[in-house]
């Protein structure tokens, strides 16, 4: 386990983990890793090879052989699969639909966790995901669990998709979110839940800046 500064931020879909985590990392001048991108990239690799995301043995084989690497520094970090930058594929609709399924498979998780721990050993960082405080970085300097009501999260995600020019309706976003919450919290391996020593922050009525400020305050007392 790393002895340098590590901050673990977990929470459900659209709880603000990524925007908050990136801002905290920038304020502290340390690296940032959004582990959701790794599960998304894995899902993308699965689909590209024509593997059914429900085919456990094919997923296991892929998890053992896939060439997934992180390159670059804090914000310019690129996630490469088979040497190709995955960034433009991670929000595709079929990736969105497959990712929770592949993320529930233990061999896939083991491969992703091993890579995440390797990255954490390289220096101080903020890591965000679902199981960072409970599994990946059990000894993190600070563990934060971001909470927000499902309606607030659906509104945020809906606004975000509209700004990306996507035609979606709010009820669809809300239903998609409920389904992913269910899969993430009910899976047998590393279900989404706060670590016992995590500080829970309810973000419903807080701005991103306020959440960042709160995390920096918490860090002062570590
Ligand atoms: O945070 P996100 O929406 O990009 O995550 C995509 C999926 O990956 C989501 O279904 C949960 C899963 N995930 C996970 O199981 N563990 C993590 N540490 C990060 C993401």
PDB file of C-alpha atoms and ligand atoms in Angstrom:
ATOM      1  CA  UNK A   1       0.000   0.000   0.000  1.00  0.00           C
ATOM      2  CA  UNK A   2       1.348   3.478  -0.846  1.00  0.00           C
ATOM      3  CA  UNK A   3       2.674   5.624   2.017  1.00  0.00           C
ATOM      4  CA  UNK A   4       2.126   8.901   0.136  1.00  0.00           C
ATOM      5  CA  UNK A   5      -1.089  10.948  -0.084  1.00  0.00           C
ATOM      6  CA  UNK A   6      -4.025   9.054  -1.599  1.00  0.00           C
ATOM      7  CA  UNK A   7      -7.596  10.332  -1.682  1.00  0.00           C
ATOM      8  CA  UNK A   8     -10.413   7.873  -2.414  1.00  0.00           C
ATOM      9  CA  UNK A   9     -13.706   9.301  -3.662  1.00  0.00           C
ATOM     10  CA  UNK A  10     -16.635   6.937  -4.212  1.00  0.00           C
ATOM     11  CA  UNK A  11     -20.295   7.431  -4.993  1.00  0.00           C
ATOM     12  CA  UNK A  12     -23.130   6.462  -7.341  1.00  0.00           C
ATOM     13  CA  UNK A  13     -23.618   7.497 -10.977  1.00  0.00           C
ATOM     14  CA  UNK A  14     -23.694  11.289 -11.431  1.00  0.00           C
ATOM     15  CA  UNK A  15     -22.867  12.057  -7.802  1.00  0.00           C
ATOM     16  CA  UNK A  16     -20.185  14.455  -9.070  1.00  0.00           C
ATOM     17  CA  UNK A  17     -17.173  12.249  -8.319  1.00  0.00           C
ATOM     18  CA  UNK A  18     -15.308  12.973 -11.519  1.00  0.00           C
ATOM     19  CA  UNK A  19     -15.666  16.744 -11.620  1.00  0.00           C
ATOM     20  CA  UNK A  20     -14.971  17.019  -7.885  1.00  0.00           C
ATOM     21  CA  UNK A  21     -12.076  14.544  -7.923  1.00  0.00           C
ATOM     22  CA  UNK A  22     -10.400  16.239 -10.854  1.00  0.00           C
ATOM     23  CA  UNK A  23     -10.737  19.661  -9.184  1.00  0.00           C
ATOM     24  CA  UNK A  24      -9.310  18.386  -5.879  1.00  0.00           C
ATOM     25  CA  UNK A  25      -6.356  16.830  -7.727  1.00  0.00           C
ATOM     26  CA  UNK A  26      -5.730  20.064  -9.605  1.00  0.00           C
ATOM     27  CA  UNK A  27      -5.847  22.148  -6.409  1.00  0.00           C
ATOM     28  CA  UNK A  28      -3.330  19.827  -4.760  1.00  0.00           C
ATOM     29  CA  UNK A  29      -1.173  19.430  -7.869  1.00  0.00           C
ATOM     30  CA  UNK A  30      -1.439  15.640  -7.814  1.00  0.00           C
ATOM     31  CA  UNK A  31      -2.653  13.045 -10.332  1.00  0.00           C
ATOM     32  CA  UNK A  32      -6.234  12.027 -10.898  1.00  0.00           C
ATOM     33  CA  UNK A  33      -7.597   8.632 -11.915  1.00  0.00           C
ATOM     34  CA  UNK A  34     -11.248   8.044 -12.786  1.00  0.00           C
ATOM     35  CA  UNK A  35     -11.537   4.254 -12.540  1.00  0.00           C
ATOM     36  CA  UNK A  36     -14.942   4.294 -14.282  1.00  0.00           C
ATOM     37  CA  UNK A  37     -13.082   5.004 -17.527  1.00  0.00           C
ATOM     38  CA  UNK A  38     -11.199   1.732 -17.115  1.00  0.00           C
ATOM     39  CA  UNK A  39     -14.391  -0.323 -16.797  1.00  0.00           C
ATOM     40  CA  UNK A  40     -15.819   1.605 -19.756  1.00  0.00           C
ATOM     41  CA  UNK A  41     -12.708   0.946 -21.840  1.00  0.00           C
ATOM     42  CA  UNK A  42     -12.916  -2.720 -20.930  1.00  0.00           C
ATOM     43  CA  UNK A  43     -16.592  -2.795 -21.984  1.00  0.00           C
ATOM     44  CA  UNK A  44     -15.652  -1.106 -25.254  1.00  0.00           C
ATOM     45  CA  UNK A  45     -12.900  -3.683 -25.908  1.00  0.00           C
ATOM     46  CA  UNK A  46     -15.426  -6.447 -25.226  1.00  0.00           C
ATOM     47  CA  UNK A  47     -17.917  -5.088 -27.747  1.00  0.00           C
ATOM     48  CA  UNK A  48     -15.242  -4.421 -30.343  1.00  0.00           C
ATOM     49  CA  UNK A  49     -14.210  -8.056 -30.215  1.00  0.00           C
ATOM     50  CA  UNK A  50     -17.831  -9.174 -30.554  1.00  0.00           C
ATOM     51  CA  UNK A  51     -17.816 -10.710 -27.065  1.00  0.00           C
ATOM     52  CA  UNK A  52     -21.202 -10.962 -25.369  1.00  0.00           C
ATOM     53  CA  UNK A  53     -20.925  -8.897 -22.110  1.00  0.00           C
ATOM     54  CA  UNK A  54     -22.768 -11.775 -20.398  1.00  0.00           C
ATOM     55  CA  UNK A  55     -20.212 -14.397 -21.508  1.00  0.00           C
ATOM     56  CA  UNK A  56     -18.215 -14.841 -18.287  1.00  0.00           C
ATOM     57  CA  UNK A  57     -15.518 -17.157 -19.651  1.00  0.00           C
ATOM     58  CA  UNK A  58     -14.787 -14.943 -22.681  1.00  0.00           C
ATOM     59  CA  UNK A  59     -14.581 -11.929 -20.330  1.00  0.00           C
ATOM     60  CA  UNK A  60     -12.186 -13.824 -18.059  1.00  0.00           C
ATOM     61  CA  UNK A  61      -9.929 -14.623 -21.009  1.00  0.00           C
ATOM     62  CA  UNK A  62      -9.958 -11.022 -22.167  1.00  0.00           C
ATOM     63  CA  UNK A  63      -9.238  -9.708 -18.642  1.00  0.00           C
ATOM     64  CA  UNK A  64      -6.045 -11.790 -18.568  1.00  0.00           C
ATOM     65  CA  UNK A  65      -4.791 -10.739 -21.990  1.00  0.00           C
ATOM     66  CA  UNK A  66      -6.007  -7.196 -22.632  1.00  0.00           C
ATOM     67  CA  UNK A  67      -3.330  -4.548 -23.132  1.00  0.00           C
ATOM     68  CA  UNK A  68      -4.656  -1.591 -21.090  1.00  0.00           C
ATOM     69  CA  UNK A  69      -2.282   1.231 -20.178  1.00  0.00           C
ATOM     70  CA  UNK A  70      -2.383   4.754 -18.780  1.00  0.00           C
ATOM     71  CA  UNK A  71      -0.096   7.311 -20.310  1.00  0.00           C
ATOM     72  CA  UNK A  72       0.716  10.921 -19.514  1.00  0.00           C
ATOM     73  CA  UNK A  73       0.375  13.280 -16.560  1.00  0.00           C
ATOM     74  CA  UNK A  74      -2.410  14.784 -14.462  1.00  0.00           C
ATOM     75  CA  UNK A  75      -4.985  16.102 -16.928  1.00  0.00           C
ATOM     76  CA  UNK A  76      -3.469  14.970 -20.176  1.00  0.00           C
ATOM     77  CA  UNK A  77      -3.771  11.340 -19.119  1.00  0.00           C
ATOM     78  CA  UNK A  78      -4.751   8.904 -21.845  1.00  0.00           C
ATOM     79  CA  UNK A  79      -6.191   5.439 -21.377  1.00  0.00           C
ATOM     80  CA  UNK A  80      -4.920   3.151 -24.109  1.00  0.00           C
ATOM     81  CA  UNK A  81      -6.347  -0.212 -25.090  1.00  0.00           C
ATOM     82  CA  UNK A  82      -4.326  -2.167 -27.665  1.00  0.00           C
ATOM     83  CA  UNK A  83      -2.339   1.065 -28.070  1.00  0.00           C
ATOM     84  CA  UNK A  84      -5.450   3.059 -29.084  1.00  0.00           C
ATOM     85  CA  UNK A  85      -6.801   6.093 -27.186  1.00  0.00           C
ATOM     86  CA  UNK A  86     -10.237   5.098 -25.870  1.00  0.00           C
ATOM     87  CA  UNK A  87     -11.497   8.593 -24.902  1.00  0.00           C
ATOM     88  CA  UNK A  88     -13.941   9.100 -27.759  1.00  0.00           C
ATOM     89  CA  UNK A  89     -15.654   5.726 -27.181  1.00  0.00           C
ATOM     90  CA  UNK A  90     -16.290   5.760 -23.450  1.00  0.00           C
ATOM     91  CA  UNK A  91     -19.711   7.487 -23.547  1.00  0.00           C
ATOM     92  CA  UNK A  92     -21.132   5.533 -26.489  1.00  0.00           C
ATOM     93  CA  UNK A  93     -24.588   4.132 -25.842  1.00  0.00           C
ATOM     94  CA  UNK A  94     -23.643   0.446 -26.187  1.00  0.00           C
ATOM     95  CA  UNK A  95     -20.689   0.992 -23.842  1.00  0.00           C
ATOM     96  CA  UNK A  96     -23.057   2.621 -21.301  1.00  0.00           C
ATOM     97  CA  UNK A  97     -25.318  -0.419 -21.533  1.00  0.00           C
ATOM     98  CA  UNK A  98     -22.571  -3.034 -21.223  1.00  0.00           C
ATOM     99  CA  UNK A  99     -20.358  -1.464 -18.572  1.00  0.00           C
ATOM    100  CA  UNK A 100     -22.305  -2.411 -15.431  1.00  0.00           C
ATOM    101  CA  UNK A 101     -22.480  -6.006 -16.643  1.00  0.00           C
ATOM    102  CA  UNK A 102     -18.742  -6.380 -17.209  1.00  0.00           C
ATOM    103  CA  UNK A 103     -17.974  -4.470 -13.989  1.00  0.00           C
ATOM    104  CA  UNK A 104     -19.878  -7.124 -12.042  1.00  0.00           C
ATOM    105  CA  UNK A 105     -17.527  -9.915 -13.191  1.00  0.00           C
ATOM    106  CA  UNK A 106     -14.869 -10.756 -10.572  1.00  0.00           C
ATOM    107  CA  UNK A 107     -11.976 -11.534 -12.937  1.00  0.00           C
ATOM    108  CA  UNK A 108     -12.553  -8.239 -14.722  1.00  0.00           C
ATOM    109  CA  UNK A 109     -12.542  -6.391 -11.394  1.00  0.00           C
ATOM    110  CA  UNK A 110      -9.373  -8.160 -10.262  1.00  0.00           C
ATOM    111  CA  UNK A 111      -7.551  -7.048 -13.427  1.00  0.00           C
ATOM    112  CA  UNK A 112      -8.746  -3.439 -13.083  1.00  0.00           C
ATOM    113  CA  UNK A 113      -7.935  -3.278  -9.350  1.00  0.00           C
ATOM    114  CA  UNK A 114      -4.396  -4.581  -9.978  1.00  0.00           C
ATOM    115  CA  UNK A 115      -3.794  -1.844 -12.537  1.00  0.00           C
ATOM    116  CA  UNK A 116      -5.319   0.834 -10.248  1.00  0.00           C
ATOM    117  CA  UNK A 117      -3.058  -0.191  -7.345  1.00  0.00           C
ATOM    118  CA  UNK A 118      -0.033  -0.073  -9.625  1.00  0.00           C
ATOM    119  CA  UNK A 119      -0.913   3.494 -10.635  1.00  0.00           C
ATOM    120  CA  UNK A 120      -1.420   4.446  -6.958  1.00  0.00           C
ATOM    121  CA  UNK A 121       2.081   3.223  -6.085  1.00  0.00           C
ATOM    122  CA  UNK A 122       3.604   5.682  -8.555  1.00  0.00           C
ATOM    123  CA  UNK A 123       2.811   8.791  -6.489  1.00  0.00           C
ATOM    124  CA  UNK A 124       0.156  10.929  -4.748  1.00  0.00           C
ATOM    125  CA  UNK A 125      -3.248  10.876  -6.400  1.00  0.00           C
ATOM    126  CA  UNK A 126      -6.999  11.250  -6.198  1.00  0.00           C
ATOM    127  CA  UNK A 127      -8.813   8.108  -7.328  1.00  0.00           C
ATOM    128  CA  UNK A 128     -12.565   8.006  -7.931  1.00  0.00           C
ATOM    129  CA  UNK A 129     -14.923   5.067  -8.430  1.00  0.00           C
ATOM    130  CA  UNK A 130     -17.238   2.729  -6.554  1.00  0.00           C
ATOM    131  CA  UNK A 131     -14.879   0.539  -4.508  1.00  0.00           C
ATOM    132  CA  UNK A 132     -11.826   2.717  -3.982  1.00  0.00           C
ATOM    133  CA  UNK A 133     -12.303   3.166  -0.218  1.00  0.00           C
ATOM    134  CA  UNK A 134     -13.591  -0.374   0.364  1.00  0.00           C
ATOM    135  CA  UNK A 135     -11.242  -2.406  -1.856  1.00  0.00           C
ATOM    136  CA  UNK A 136      -8.638  -0.629  -3.984  1.00  0.00           C
ATOM    137  CA  UNK A 137      -7.091   1.798  -1.472  1.00  0.00           C
ATOM    138  CA  UNK A 138      -8.166   0.497   1.917  1.00  0.00           C
ATOM    139  CA  UNK A 139      -5.437   2.613   3.568  1.00  0.00           C
ATOM    140  CA  UNK A 140      -6.209   5.848   1.704  1.00  0.00           C
ATOM    141  CA  UNK A 141      -5.262   9.039   3.541  1.00  0.00           C
ATOM    142  CA  UNK A 142      -8.832  10.303   3.137  1.00  0.00           C
ATOM    143  CA  UNK A 143     -11.974   8.484   2.005  1.00  0.00           C
ATOM    144  CA  UNK A 144     -15.001  10.427   0.837  1.00  0.00           C
ATOM    145  CA  UNK A 145     -18.369   9.031  -0.207  1.00  0.00           C
ATOM    146  CA  UNK A 146     -20.463  11.468  -2.251  1.00  0.00           C
ATOM    147  CA  UNK A 147     -24.217  11.181  -1.930  1.00  0.00           C
ATOM    148  CA  UNK A 148     -27.029  12.880  -3.865  1.00  0.00           C
ATOM    149  CA  UNK A 149     -30.687  12.062  -4.363  1.00  0.00           C
ATOM    150  CA  UNK A 150     -31.569  10.155  -7.520  1.00  0.00           C
ATOM    151  CA  UNK A 151     -33.617  13.094  -8.840  1.00  0.00           C
ATOM    152  CA  UNK A 152     -30.758  15.572  -8.438  1.00  0.00           C
ATOM    153  CA  UNK A 153     -28.363  13.150 -10.102  1.00  0.00           C
ATOM    154  CA  UNK A 154     -30.778  12.557 -12.992  1.00  0.00           C
ATOM    155  CA  UNK A 155     -31.175  16.313 -13.480  1.00  0.00           C
ATOM    156  CA  UNK A 156     -27.389  16.775 -13.547  1.00  0.00           C
ATOM    157  CA  UNK A 157     -26.879  13.934 -16.022  1.00  0.00           C
ATOM    158  CA  UNK A 158     -29.777  15.154 -18.193  1.00  0.00           C
ATOM    159  CA  UNK A 159     -28.311  18.681 -18.357  1.00  0.00           C
ATOM    160  CA  UNK A 160     -24.875  17.265 -19.149  1.00  0.00           C
ATOM    161  CA  UNK A 161     -26.256  15.162 -22.014  1.00  0.00           C
ATOM    162  CA  UNK A 162     -28.186  18.123 -23.414  1.00  0.00           C
ATOM    163  CA  UNK A 163     -25.022  20.214 -23.488  1.00  0.00           C
ATOM    164  CA  UNK A 164     -23.394  17.390 -25.451  1.00  0.00           C
ATOM    165  CA  UNK A 165     -26.253  17.707 -27.963  1.00  0.00           C
ATOM    166  CA  UNK A 166     -27.859  14.374 -27.008  1.00  0.00           C
ATOM    167  CA  UNK A 167     -31.663  14.080 -27.389  1.00  0.00           C
ATOM    168  CA  UNK A 168     -32.755  12.297 -24.236  1.00  0.00           C
ATOM    169  CA  UNK A 169     -35.729  12.687 -21.978  1.00  0.00           C
ATOM    170  CA  UNK A 170     -35.484  13.086 -18.227  1.00  0.00           C
ATOM    171  CA  UNK A 171     -37.565   9.997 -17.398  1.00  0.00           C
ATOM    172  CA  UNK A 172     -35.277   7.837 -19.504  1.00  0.00           C
ATOM    173  CA  UNK A 173     -32.225   9.233 -17.714  1.00  0.00           C
ATOM    174  CA  UNK A 174     -33.871   8.623 -14.327  1.00  0.00           C
ATOM    175  CA  UNK A 175     -34.783   5.031 -15.243  1.00  0.00           C
ATOM    176  CA  UNK A 176     -31.266   4.322 -16.600  1.00  0.00           C
ATOM    177  CA  UNK A 177     -29.780   5.665 -13.409  1.00  0.00           C
ATOM    178  CA  UNK A 178     -32.048   3.532 -11.212  1.00  0.00           C
ATOM    179  CA  UNK A 179     -31.011   0.426 -13.139  1.00  0.00           C
ATOM    180  CA  UNK A 180     -27.288   1.176 -12.833  1.00  0.00           C
ATOM    181  CA  UNK A 181     -27.676   1.955  -9.106  1.00  0.00           C
ATOM    182  CA  UNK A 182     -29.340  -1.422  -8.679  1.00  0.00           C
ATOM    183  CA  UNK A 183     -26.598  -3.336 -10.527  1.00  0.00           C
ATOM    184  CA  UNK A 184     -23.784  -1.412  -8.779  1.00  0.00           C
ATOM    185  CA  UNK A 185     -25.192  -1.826  -5.261  1.00  0.00           C
ATOM    186  CA  UNK A 186     -26.481  -5.375  -5.548  1.00  0.00           C
ATOM    187  CA  UNK A 187     -23.556  -7.098  -7.251  1.00  0.00           C
ATOM    188  CA  UNK A 188     -21.810  -9.758  -5.171  1.00  0.00           C
ATOM    189  CA  UNK A 189     -18.244  -8.530  -5.780  1.00  0.00           C
ATOM    190  CA  UNK A 190     -17.379  -5.078  -4.360  1.00  0.00           C
ATOM    191  CA  UNK A 191     -20.896  -3.598  -4.258  1.00  0.00           C
ATOM    192  CA  UNK A 192     -21.141   0.165  -4.056  1.00  0.00           C
ATOM    193  CA  UNK A 193     -21.219   1.217  -0.390  1.00  0.00           C
ATOM    194  CA  UNK A 194     -19.354   3.681   1.823  1.00  0.00           C
ATOM    195  CA  UNK A 195     -16.247   2.352   3.586  1.00  0.00           C
ATOM    196  CA  UNK A 196     -16.649   2.317   7.375  1.00  0.00           C
ATOM    197  CA  UNK A 197     -14.066   5.074   7.705  1.00  0.00           C
ATOM    198  CA  UNK A 198     -15.352   7.187   4.810  1.00  0.00           C
ATOM    199  CA  UNK A 199     -16.753  10.677   5.341  1.00  0.00           C
ATOM    200  CA  UNK A 200     -20.160  10.944   3.663  1.00  0.00           C
ATOM    201  CA  UNK A 201     -20.847  14.242   1.912  1.00  0.00           C
ATOM    202  CA  UNK A 202     -24.384  14.977   0.743  1.00  0.00           C
ATOM    203  CA  UNK A 203     -24.025  17.111  -2.377  1.00  0.00           C
ATOM    204  CA  UNK A 204     -27.722  17.811  -3.098  1.00  0.00           C
ATOM    205  CA  UNK A 205     -27.528  21.438  -2.057  1.00  0.00           C
ATOM    206  CA  UNK A 206     -23.810  22.054  -2.577  1.00  0.00           C
ATOM    207  CA  UNK A 207     -21.982  23.469  -5.587  1.00  0.00           C
ATOM    208  CA  UNK A 208     -18.943  21.673  -6.996  1.00  0.00           C
ATOM    209  CA  UNK A 209     -16.694  24.324  -5.420  1.00  0.00           C
ATOM    210  CA  UNK A 210     -18.284  23.796  -2.026  1.00  0.00           C
ATOM    211  CA  UNK A 211     -17.736  20.036  -2.208  1.00  0.00           C
ATOM    212  CA  UNK A 212     -14.107  20.566  -3.248  1.00  0.00           C
ATOM    213  CA  UNK A 213     -13.648  23.005  -0.355  1.00  0.00           C
ATOM    214  CA  UNK A 214     -15.127  20.528   2.095  1.00  0.00           C
ATOM    215  CA  UNK A 215     -12.751  17.783   0.935  1.00  0.00           C
ATOM    216  CA  UNK A 216      -9.728  20.113   1.234  1.00  0.00           C
ATOM    217  CA  UNK A 217     -10.894  21.023   4.754  1.00  0.00           C
ATOM    218  CA  UNK A 218     -11.209  17.338   5.690  1.00  0.00           C
ATOM    219  CA  UNK A 219      -7.718  16.733   4.389  1.00  0.00           C
ATOM    220  CA  UNK A 220      -6.274  19.340   6.758  1.00  0.00           C
ATOM    221  CA  UNK A 221      -7.335  17.202   9.692  1.00  0.00           C
ATOM    222  CA  UNK A 222      -5.616  14.012   8.452  1.00  0.00           C
TER     223      UNK A 222
HETATM  224  O1  LIG B   1     -18.369   6.137 -12.862  1.00  0.00           O
HETATM  225  P1  LIG B   1     -18.807   5.600 -14.211  1.00  0.00           P
HETATM  226  O2  LIG B   1     -20.245   5.859 -14.535  1.00  0.00           O
HETATM  227  O3  LIG B   1     -17.915   6.012 -15.334  1.00  0.00           O
HETATM  228  O4  LIG B   1     -18.662   4.010 -14.063  1.00  0.00           O
HETATM  229  C1  LIG B   1     -18.952   3.141 -15.116  1.00  0.00           C
HETATM  230  C2  LIG B   1     -19.319   1.764 -14.572  1.00  0.00           C
HETATM  231  O5  LIG B   1     -18.189   1.139 -14.005  1.00  0.00           O
HETATM  232  C3  LIG B   1     -20.424   1.734 -13.529  1.00  0.00           C
HETATM  233  O6  LIG B   1     -21.406   0.799 -13.914  1.00  0.00           O
HETATM  234  C4  LIG B   1     -19.776   1.249 -12.274  1.00  0.00           C
HETATM  235  C5  LIG B   1     -18.494   0.631 -12.717  1.00  0.00           C
HETATM  236  N1  LIG B   1     -17.392   0.960 -11.816  1.00  0.00           N
HETATM  237  C6  LIG B   1     -17.074   0.039 -10.849  1.00  0.00           C
HETATM  238  O7  LIG B   1     -17.746  -0.994 -10.738  1.00  0.00           O
HETATM  239  N2  LIG B   1     -16.021   0.262 -10.017  1.00  0.00           N
HETATM  240  C7  LIG B   1     -15.306   1.381 -10.130  1.00  0.00           C
HETATM  241  N3  LIG B   1     -14.275   1.564  -9.297  1.00  0.00           N
HETATM  242  C8  LIG B   1     -15.636   2.355 -11.092  1.00  0.00           C
HETATM  243  C9  LIG B   1     -16.697   2.120 -11.926  1.00  0.00           C
END
